[in-house]
Tab-separated table of C-alpha atoms and ligand atoms in Angstrom:
chain	number	residue	atom	x	y	z
A	1	MET	CA	-31.089	-10.581	-41.651
A	2	LYS	CA	-33.721	-12.072	-43.269
A	3	ASP	CA	-33.542	-14.389	-46.218
A	4	ILE	CA	-34.267	-12.518	-50.340
A	5	TYR	CA	-35.637	-15.012	-52.484
A	6	ILE	CA	-36.140	-13.955	-55.858
A	7	LEU	CA	-37.689	-15.341	-58.736
A	8	GLY	CA	-35.969	-14.654	-62.121
A	9	ILE	CA	-37.801	-15.098	-65.657
A	10	GLU	CA	-35.005	-15.007	-68.622
A	11	THR	CA	-37.127	-15.042	-72.538
A	12	SER	CA	-34.980	-12.613	-74.651
A	13	CYS	CA	-34.271	-15.446	-77.126
A	14	ASP	CA	-34.703	-18.944	-77.415
A	15	GLU	CA	-34.363	-19.917	-73.927
A	16	THR	CA	-37.372	-20.504	-71.802
A	17	SER	CA	-35.815	-20.207	-67.897
A	18	VAL	CA	-37.022	-19.695	-64.484
A	19	SER	CA	-35.167	-19.963	-61.402
A	20	ILE	CA	-35.090	-19.068	-57.679
A	21	VAL	CA	-32.028	-17.562	-56.130
A	22	LYS	CA	-31.539	-16.879	-52.523
A	23	ASN	CA	-29.636	-13.260	-51.316
A	24	GLY	CA	-28.049	-13.197	-55.012
A	25	CYS	CA	-25.713	-15.731	-54.920
A	26	ASP	CA	-27.582	-19.266	-53.560
A	27	GLU	CA	-29.127	-21.037	-56.689
A	28	ILE	CA	-31.919	-22.915	-55.282
A	29	THR	CA	-33.708	-24.060	-58.600
A	30	THR	CA	-33.164	-23.537	-62.286
A	31	VAL	CA	-35.292	-24.349	-64.817
A	32	VAL	CA	-33.895	-23.877	-68.829
A	33	LEU	CA	-36.119	-25.024	-71.408
A	34	SER	CA	-34.032	-24.793	-74.578
A	35	GLN	CA	-35.367	-24.286	-78.203
A	36	MET	CA	-31.705	-25.036	-79.867
A	37	ASP	CA	-33.273	-28.227	-81.602
A	38	THR	CA	-36.013	-26.845	-83.218
A	39	HIS	CA	-34.040	-23.301	-84.146
A	40	SER	CA	-30.959	-25.926	-85.554
A	41	ASN	CA	-33.466	-27.024	-88.433
A	42	TYR	CA	-33.236	-23.298	-89.798
A	43	GLY	CA	-29.915	-22.432	-88.835
A	44	GLY	CA	-30.280	-19.920	-86.358
A	45	VAL	CA	-32.970	-18.409	-84.471
A	46	VAL	CA	-36.660	-17.884	-85.869
A	47	PRO	CA	-37.983	-15.011	-83.889
A	48	GLU	CA	-41.322	-15.721	-84.792
A	49	ILE	CA	-41.151	-19.641	-83.646
A	50	ALA	CA	-39.109	-18.456	-80.493
A	51	SER	CA	-41.819	-16.126	-79.224
A	52	ARG	CA	-44.493	-19.286	-79.976
A	53	MET	CA	-42.704	-21.508	-78.152
A	54	HIS	CA	-42.133	-18.972	-75.031
A	55	VAL	CA	-45.946	-18.277	-74.886
A	56	GLU	CA	-46.405	-22.239	-74.950
A	57	ASN	CA	-43.718	-23.135	-72.308
A	58	ILE	CA	-43.685	-20.317	-69.682
A	59	THR	CA	-46.318	-21.201	-67.812
A	60	MET	CA	-45.003	-24.877	-67.203
A	61	VAL	CA	-41.397	-23.647	-66.738
A	62	ILE	CA	-42.371	-21.677	-63.954
A	63	GLU	CA	-44.632	-24.329	-62.156
A	64	GLU	CA	-41.842	-26.814	-62.508
A	65	CYS	CA	-39.613	-24.135	-61.105
A	66	LEU	CA	-41.421	-23.721	-57.741
A	67	GLU	CA	-42.204	-27.509	-57.727
A	68	LYS	CA	-38.759	-28.483	-57.758
A	69	SER	CA	-37.677	-25.994	-55.477
A	70	SER	CA	-40.549	-26.581	-52.723
A	71	LEU	CA	-40.986	-23.244	-52.457
A	72	THR	CA	-44.457	-21.209	-53.096
A	73	MET	CA	-45.089	-17.363	-54.450
A	74	ASP	CA	-45.481	-16.771	-50.507
A	75	ASP	CA	-41.855	-17.828	-49.956
A	76	ILE	CA	-40.722	-15.142	-52.988
A	77	ASP	CA	-39.659	-11.569	-51.882
A	78	ALA	CA	-39.882	-10.175	-55.928
A	79	ILE	CA	-40.124	-11.130	-59.288
A	80	SER	CA	-37.150	-10.106	-61.865
A	81	VAL	CA	-37.644	-10.108	-65.533
A	82	THR	CA	-35.121	-9.623	-68.451
A	83	TYR	CA	-36.965	-6.416	-70.282
A	84	GLY	CA	-34.171	-6.114	-72.949
A	85	PRO	CA	-32.293	-6.349	-75.103
A	86	GLY	CA	-33.390	-9.221	-76.960
A	87	LEU	CA	-36.061	-10.510	-79.497
A	88	ILE	CA	-39.284	-8.339	-78.992
A	89	GLY	CA	-41.590	-11.259	-79.290
A	90	CYS	CA	-39.626	-13.294	-77.157
A	91	LEU	CA	-39.232	-10.407	-74.309
A	92	LEU	CA	-42.648	-9.688	-74.195
A	93	ILE	CA	-43.642	-12.990	-73.071
A	94	GLY	CA	-41.330	-12.799	-70.270
A	95	VAL	CA	-42.461	-9.204	-68.894
A	96	LEU	CA	-46.104	-10.034	-69.119
A	97	ALA	CA	-45.469	-13.388	-67.087
A	98	ALA	CA	-43.235	-11.407	-64.592
A	99	THR	CA	-45.896	-8.363	-64.511
A	100	THR	CA	-48.837	-11.302	-64.036
A	101	LEU	CA	-47.350	-12.867	-61.239
A	102	SER	CA	-46.061	-9.410	-59.757
A	103	TYR	CA	-50.253	-8.161	-60.208
A	104	ILE	CA	-51.637	-11.390	-58.360
A	105	TYR	CA	-49.229	-11.988	-55.928
A	106	ASN	CA	-48.312	-8.247	-54.768
A	107	LYS	CA	-44.481	-8.585	-55.235
A	108	PRO	CA	-42.000	-6.188	-56.355
A	109	LEU	CA	-41.384	-6.372	-59.877
A	110	ILE	CA	-37.797	-6.072	-61.123
A	111	PRO	CA	-36.447	-5.066	-64.458
A	112	VAL	CA	-32.908	-6.382	-65.564
A	113	HIS	CA	-30.680	-5.348	-68.262
A	114	HIS	CA	-29.711	-8.973	-70.019
A	115	ILE	CA	-26.129	-7.801	-69.804
A	116	ALA	CA	-26.490	-7.080	-66.297
A	117	GLY	CA	-27.707	-10.597	-65.858
A	118	HIS	CA	-24.749	-12.058	-67.701
A	119	ILE	CA	-22.324	-10.007	-65.508
A	120	TYR	CA	-24.280	-11.641	-62.354
A	121	ALA	CA	-23.841	-15.240	-63.216
A	122	ASN	CA	-20.499	-14.878	-61.678
A	123	ASN	CA	-21.888	-13.930	-58.508
A	124	LEU	CA	-23.410	-17.273	-58.351
A	125	VAL	CA	-19.535	-18.546	-58.388
A	126	SER	CA	-18.414	-16.475	-56.079
A	127	GLU	CA	-19.135	-13.255	-54.193
A	128	MET	CA	-17.952	-10.127	-56.882
A	129	LYS	CA	-15.531	-8.214	-55.772
A	130	PHE	CA	-14.606	-4.350	-56.517
A	131	PRO	CA	-13.525	-2.426	-58.117
A	132	LEU	CA	-13.750	-5.110	-61.035
A	133	ILE	CA	-13.168	-5.383	-64.830
A	134	ALA	CA	-15.865	-7.119	-66.629
A	135	LEU	CA	-15.093	-8.462	-70.253
A	136	VAL	CA	-18.650	-9.151	-72.087
A	137	ILE	CA	-18.707	-11.034	-74.746
A	138	SER	CA	-22.053	-12.905	-76.064
A	139	GLY	CA	-23.873	-13.214	-79.231
A	140	GLY	CA	-24.938	-9.323	-79.412
A	141	HIS	CA	-22.411	-7.791	-77.066
A	142	THR	CA	-18.298	-6.973	-76.553
A	143	GLU	CA	-17.972	-4.703	-74.121
A	144	LEU	CA	-14.995	-3.953	-71.405
A	145	ILE	CA	-17.059	-2.437	-68.193
A	146	TYR	CA	-15.592	-1.188	-65.188
A	147	MET	CA	-17.839	-1.637	-61.585
A	148	SER	CA	-16.822	0.167	-59.139
A	149	ASP	CA	-19.524	-1.005	-57.063
A	150	HIS	CA	-22.951	-3.496	-57.581
A	151	TYR	CA	-24.862	-2.250	-60.135
A	152	SER	CA	-22.305	0.393	-61.417
A	153	PHE	CA	-21.662	-0.110	-64.810
A	154	LYS	CA	-19.289	1.949	-66.821
A	155	LYS	CA	-18.085	1.458	-70.336
A	156	ILE	CA	-14.671	1.818	-71.304
A	157	GLY	CA	-14.480	0.134	-74.533
A	158	GLY	CA	-16.931	-1.784	-76.924
A	159	THR	CA	-17.097	-3.012	-80.367
A	160	LEU	CA	-17.409	-0.916	-83.351
A	161	ASP	CA	-19.192	-3.487	-85.165
A	162	ASP	CA	-20.014	-6.999	-84.947
A	163	ALA	CA	-20.291	-9.038	-81.793
A	164	VAL	CA	-17.683	-11.708	-80.767
A	165	GLY	CA	-20.357	-14.152	-80.938
A	166	GLU	CA	-22.098	-12.903	-83.856
A	167	CYS	CA	-18.584	-13.307	-85.824
A	168	TYR	CA	-18.293	-17.057	-84.304
A	169	ASP	CA	-21.406	-17.630	-85.500
A	170	LYS	CA	-21.043	-16.190	-89.216
A	171	VAL	CA	-17.524	-17.871	-89.789
A	172	ALA	CA	-19.157	-21.179	-88.722
A	173	ARG	CA	-21.560	-20.866	-91.157
A	174	VAL	CA	-18.871	-19.969	-93.918
A	175	ILE	CA	-16.813	-22.887	-93.225
A	176	GLY	CA	-19.707	-25.195	-93.092
A	177	VAL	CA	-20.375	-25.871	-89.422
A	178	PRO	CA	-24.097	-26.330	-88.389
A	179	TYR	CA	-25.762	-24.203	-86.127
A	180	PRO	CA	-24.890	-23.541	-83.070
A	181	GLY	CA	-21.867	-22.282	-84.671
A	182	GLY	CA	-19.785	-20.451	-81.804
A	183	PRO	CA	-19.538	-23.994	-79.773
A	184	MET	CA	-18.523	-26.296	-82.870
A	185	VAL	CA	-15.956	-23.334	-84.125
A	186	ASP	CA	-14.200	-23.836	-80.498
A	187	ARG	CA	-14.172	-27.599	-80.759
A	188	LEU	CA	-12.831	-27.624	-84.346
A	189	SER	CA	-10.099	-25.191	-83.279
A	190	TYR	CA	-8.600	-27.617	-80.872
A	191	LYS	CA	-8.220	-30.617	-83.910
A	192	GLY	CA	-6.658	-27.776	-86.127
A	193	LYS	CA	-2.916	-25.625	-86.591
A	194	ASP	CA	-2.749	-22.183	-86.560
A	195	THR	CA	-1.666	-22.162	-90.607
A	196	TYR	CA	-4.041	-19.073	-91.742
A	197	PRO	CA	-2.829	-15.486	-91.769
A	198	LEU	CA	-5.618	-13.855	-90.393
A	199	PRO	CA	-5.516	-10.503	-89.225
A	200	LEU	CA	-5.709	-9.477	-85.202
A	201	PRO	CA	-8.736	-7.579	-85.416
A	202	LEU	CA	-8.503	-3.720	-84.395
A	203	ASP	CA	-4.806	-4.006	-82.874
A	204	ASP	CA	-4.789	-0.577	-81.146
A	205	ASN	CA	-4.105	1.275	-77.945
A	206	THR	CA	-8.311	1.875	-77.449
A	207	TYR	CA	-10.429	-0.555	-75.641
A	208	ASN	CA	-12.652	-0.835	-78.657
A	209	PHE	CA	-13.386	-3.915	-80.540
A	210	SER	CA	-14.116	-4.727	-84.381
A	211	PHE	CA	-14.561	-8.080	-86.025
A	212	SER	CA	-16.074	-7.543	-88.964
A	213	GLY	CA	-12.659	-7.450	-90.896
A	214	ILE	CA	-11.959	-11.130	-89.518
A	215	LYS	CA	-15.014	-12.141	-90.390
A	216	SER	CA	-14.301	-10.475	-93.861
A	217	ALA	CA	-11.152	-11.918	-93.735
A	218	VAL	CA	-12.555	-15.567	-93.475
A	219	ILE	CA	-14.925	-15.129	-96.124
A	220	ASN	CA	-12.474	-14.398	-98.526
A	221	LEU	CA	-10.319	-16.499	-97.717
A	222	VAL	CA	-12.713	-19.222	-98.061
A	223	HIS	CA	-14.280	-17.898	-101.557
A	224	ASN	CA	-10.650	-17.666	-102.669
A	225	GLU	CA	-9.562	-21.177	-101.585
A	226	LEU	CA	-12.828	-22.795	-103.074
A	227	GLN	CA	-12.381	-20.585	-106.625
A	228	ARG	CA	-8.814	-22.407	-106.876
A	229	GLY	CA	-10.620	-25.593	-106.137
A	230	ASN	CA	-8.646	-26.033	-103.335
A	231	GLU	CA	-10.010	-27.827	-100.423
A	232	ILE	CA	-10.577	-25.533	-97.341
A	233	ARG	CA	-9.212	-26.910	-94.060
A	234	LYS	CA	-12.186	-25.997	-91.314
A	235	GLU	CA	-9.676	-26.963	-88.341
A	236	ASP	CA	-6.968	-24.704	-89.061
A	237	ILE	CA	-9.373	-21.805	-89.916
A	238	ALA	CA	-11.130	-22.427	-86.620
A	239	CYS	CA	-7.817	-22.435	-85.000
A	240	SER	CA	-6.422	-19.530	-86.853
A	241	PHE	CA	-9.656	-17.779	-85.797
A	242	GLN	CA	-10.391	-18.525	-82.410
A	243	ASN	CA	-6.435	-17.736	-81.639
A	244	ARG	CA	-6.755	-14.137	-82.888
A	245	VAL	CA	-9.892	-13.376	-81.089
A	246	VAL	CA	-8.671	-14.860	-77.789
A	247	GLU	CA	-5.499	-12.886	-78.210
A	248	VAL	CA	-7.132	-9.254	-78.961
A	249	LEU	CA	-9.527	-10.250	-76.125
A	250	SER	CA	-6.655	-10.994	-73.893
A	251	LYS	CA	-4.351	-7.970	-74.613
A	252	LYS	CA	-7.138	-5.587	-74.131
A	253	THR	CA	-8.619	-6.611	-70.898
A	254	MET	CA	-5.188	-7.183	-69.609
A	255	LYS	CA	-4.302	-3.678	-70.603
A	256	ALA	CA	-7.576	-2.302	-68.687
A	257	LEU	CA	-6.906	-4.097	-65.639
A	258	LYS	CA	-3.396	-2.615	-65.293
A	259	GLU	CA	-4.133	1.115	-66.348
A	260	TYR	CA	-7.534	0.786	-63.863
A	261	ASN	CA	-5.539	-0.486	-61.362
A	262	VAL	CA	-7.853	-3.506	-61.084
A	263	LYS	CA	-7.259	-7.074	-59.380
A	264	ASN	CA	-10.582	-8.701	-60.272
A	265	LEU	CA	-11.548	-10.005	-63.972
A	266	ILE	CA	-14.955	-11.381	-64.734
A	267	ILE	CA	-15.736	-12.623	-67.953
A	268	ALA	CA	-19.712	-12.581	-69.131
A	269	GLY	CA	-21.973	-13.592	-71.655
A	270	GLY	CA	-22.269	-16.902	-73.908
A	271	VAL	CA	-18.634	-16.836	-75.509
A	272	SER	CA	-17.404	-17.130	-72.484
A	273	ALA	CA	-18.162	-20.758	-72.351
A	274	ASN	CA	-15.113	-20.962	-75.065
A	275	SER	CA	-12.441	-22.964	-74.161
A	276	GLY	CA	-9.470	-21.270	-75.746
A	277	ILE	CA	-10.623	-17.829	-73.751
A	278	ARG	CA	-10.986	-19.573	-70.490
A	279	ASP	CA	-7.556	-21.216	-70.978
A	280	LYS	CA	-6.070	-18.276	-71.750
A	281	PHE	CA	-7.280	-15.757	-69.190
A	282	THR	CA	-6.659	-18.558	-66.319
A	283	SER	CA	-3.222	-18.720	-67.558
A	284	LEU	CA	-2.777	-14.758	-67.517
A	285	CYS	CA	-4.551	-13.910	-64.463
A	286	GLU	CA	-2.540	-16.563	-62.694
A	287	ALA	CA	0.517	-15.066	-63.980
A	288	ASN	CA	-0.298	-11.472	-63.168
A	289	GLY	CA	-1.930	-12.030	-60.119
A	290	ILE	CA	-5.863	-11.488	-61.118
A	291	ASN	CA	-8.769	-12.741	-59.533
A	292	LEU	CA	-10.696	-14.296	-62.346
A	293	THR	CA	-13.974	-15.430	-61.867
A	294	ILE	CA	-16.112	-17.228	-65.048
A	295	PRO	CA	-19.742	-18.591	-64.655
A	296	ASN	CA	-19.828	-22.540	-64.721
A	297	ILE	CA	-20.660	-23.357	-68.408
A	298	LYS	CA	-24.262	-23.971	-67.991
A	299	TYR	CA	-24.589	-20.510	-66.753
A	300	CYS	CA	-22.551	-18.626	-69.584
A	301	THR	CA	-25.309	-18.585	-72.179
A	302	ASP	CA	-29.107	-17.645	-71.263
A	303	ASN	CA	-30.719	-18.644	-68.100
A	304	ALA	CA	-32.578	-17.240	-65.553
A	305	ALA	CA	-30.854	-17.580	-62.248
A	306	MET	CA	-28.514	-14.936	-63.504
A	307	ILE	CA	-31.741	-12.578	-63.645
A	308	ALA	CA	-32.264	-13.641	-60.121
A	309	SER	CA	-28.594	-12.799	-58.894
A	310	ALA	CA	-28.730	-9.217	-60.723
A	311	GLY	CA	-32.491	-8.790	-59.512
A	312	TYR	CA	-31.302	-9.198	-55.836
A	313	PHE	CA	-28.897	-6.283	-56.077
A	314	ALA	CA	-31.609	-4.409	-58.437
A	315	TYR	CA	-33.635	-5.155	-55.257
A	316	LYS	CA	-31.147	-3.698	-53.136
A	317	LYS	CA	-30.839	-0.410	-55.003
A	318	LYS	CA	-34.775	-0.376	-55.215
A	319	ILE	CA	-34.707	-0.541	-58.840
A	320	ILE	CA	-38.305	-1.640	-59.147
A	321	SER	CA	-40.893	-1.072	-61.809
A	322	GLY	CA	-44.333	-0.380	-62.297
A	323	TYR	CA	-46.759	-2.881	-64.296
A	324	ASP	CA	-46.077	-0.775	-67.406
A	325	LEU	CA	-42.844	-2.149	-67.607
A	326	LYS	CA	-41.869	-2.235	-71.093
A	327	ALA	CA	-39.779	-4.837	-73.249
A	328	CYS	CA	-36.935	-3.344	-75.261
A	329	ALA	CA	-35.548	-4.630	-78.025
A	330	ASN	CA	-32.508	-1.969	-78.173
A	331	THR	CA	-31.563	-0.679	-74.395
A	332	SER	CA	-28.134	0.420	-73.236
A	333	LEU	CA	-26.655	-0.688	-69.387
A	334	PHE	CA	-25.212	2.663	-69.402
A	335	GLU	CA	-26.599	5.966	-68.743
B	401	LIG	O1	-25.071	-14.976	-74.119
B	401	LIG	P1	-25.557	-15.211	-75.150
B	401	LIG	O2	-26.504	-17.189	-74.904
B	401	LIG	O3	-26.931	-14.991	-76.020
B	401	LIG	C1	-26.912	-13.476	-75.893
B	401	LIG	O4	-26.951	-12.811	-75.190
B	401	LIG	O5	-25.938	-12.795	-77.078
B	401	LIG	O6	-24.143	-16.102	-76.283
B	401	LIG	C2	-24.903	-16.705	-77.187
B	401	LIG	C3	-23.380	-16.623	-78.461
B	401	LIG	C4	-23.587	-17.508	-79.619
B	401	LIG	O7	-23.304	-16.539	-80.382
B	401	LIG	C5	-22.921	-18.719	-79.561
B	401	LIG	O8	-22.279	-19.358	-80.942
B	401	LIG	C6	-21.637	-18.108	-78.701
B	401	LIG	O9	-22.448	-17.302	-77.738
B	401	LIG	N1	-21.151	-19.508	-78.163
B	401	LIG	C7	-20.244	-19.709	-77.926
B	401	LIG	C8	-19.513	-20.616	-77.660
B	401	LIG	N2	-20.615	-21.181	-76.583
B	401	LIG	C9	-21.602	-20.021	-77.171
B	401	LIG	N3	-18.582	-19.233	-78.873
B	401	LIG	C10	-17.560	-19.480	-79.076
B	401	LIG	N4	-17.425	-20.508	-78.126
B	401	LIG	C11	-18.216	-21.228	-77.714
B	401	LIG	N5	-17.849	-22.324	-76.557
B	402	LIG	ZN1	-26.964	-13.515	-73.481
């Protein structure tokens, strides 16, 4: 069978990324230009600056990717791009670049939902086996998804309020840890002890999550301690917080695997880089005979390899867009 090469483009937030992936699993080349250093001066991503930087960099990143791959546009079968969700100005740049390439070189244009991309980062590690449960944990999403086959997404639960990554970033800010908060809280948690009595978030029988309560608990804790003139022990807050998050995520995910009688689990999204989560799920899955896949750290956060991998499976399903493809800041993966 002929090999299929997909060129993927991802610009939904603060990474300008272009990648070429063969057959949805073999990464040929990926270029990621992170804007993190710029945004860290502001304590978070500034949308207007992010989109301007995408405009400045996108052509260069496409050229660099092609050059490093030693391929030309003639070798590319289709162009896939994140059309949403994300920052609208940022998405527009990627969609415009992809549409232009598709038009000029006469290649099919494949729209990829950002979360489908995160899920398919796992296909770059090992071939996804079905049925599977996907735990999606990112800055904007916290969802449990059932997949009976490629490109079939059935939501079985999700957050009722904040996403887990959003909560990590907020907790980081409250305890005075610089941006990017999530990875710093993760690191700090290993230096502390679980001494603070934070609540286990939404400890019920559903597959839903809620992180606003634990976020408020951390905010109140910090304010109370400071008002009393006490020093806050950042490491201990980080450790207590992370333990609660890991506990609720693992408890509900393991329950879903059992109830849906599924032996394959994949974890996706930026927060899957979290070492507490990786360690806990690795040992739980080993003990319960579950086949676990988590992306390599560099593919946990936003990148175009995952968009090219998802793009391959969308292409196979003939999910192809016209040149009028719209960027969507909010769009659901589910029907
Ligand atoms: O998937 P992603 O790159 O962007 C979205 O699609 O949202 O995820 C970014 C999120 C941020 O909230 C960041 O703090 C979090 O992932 N994150 C982490 C870790 N690394 C990234 N959260 C906890 N522990 C980490 N090691
Ligand atoms: Zn993402």
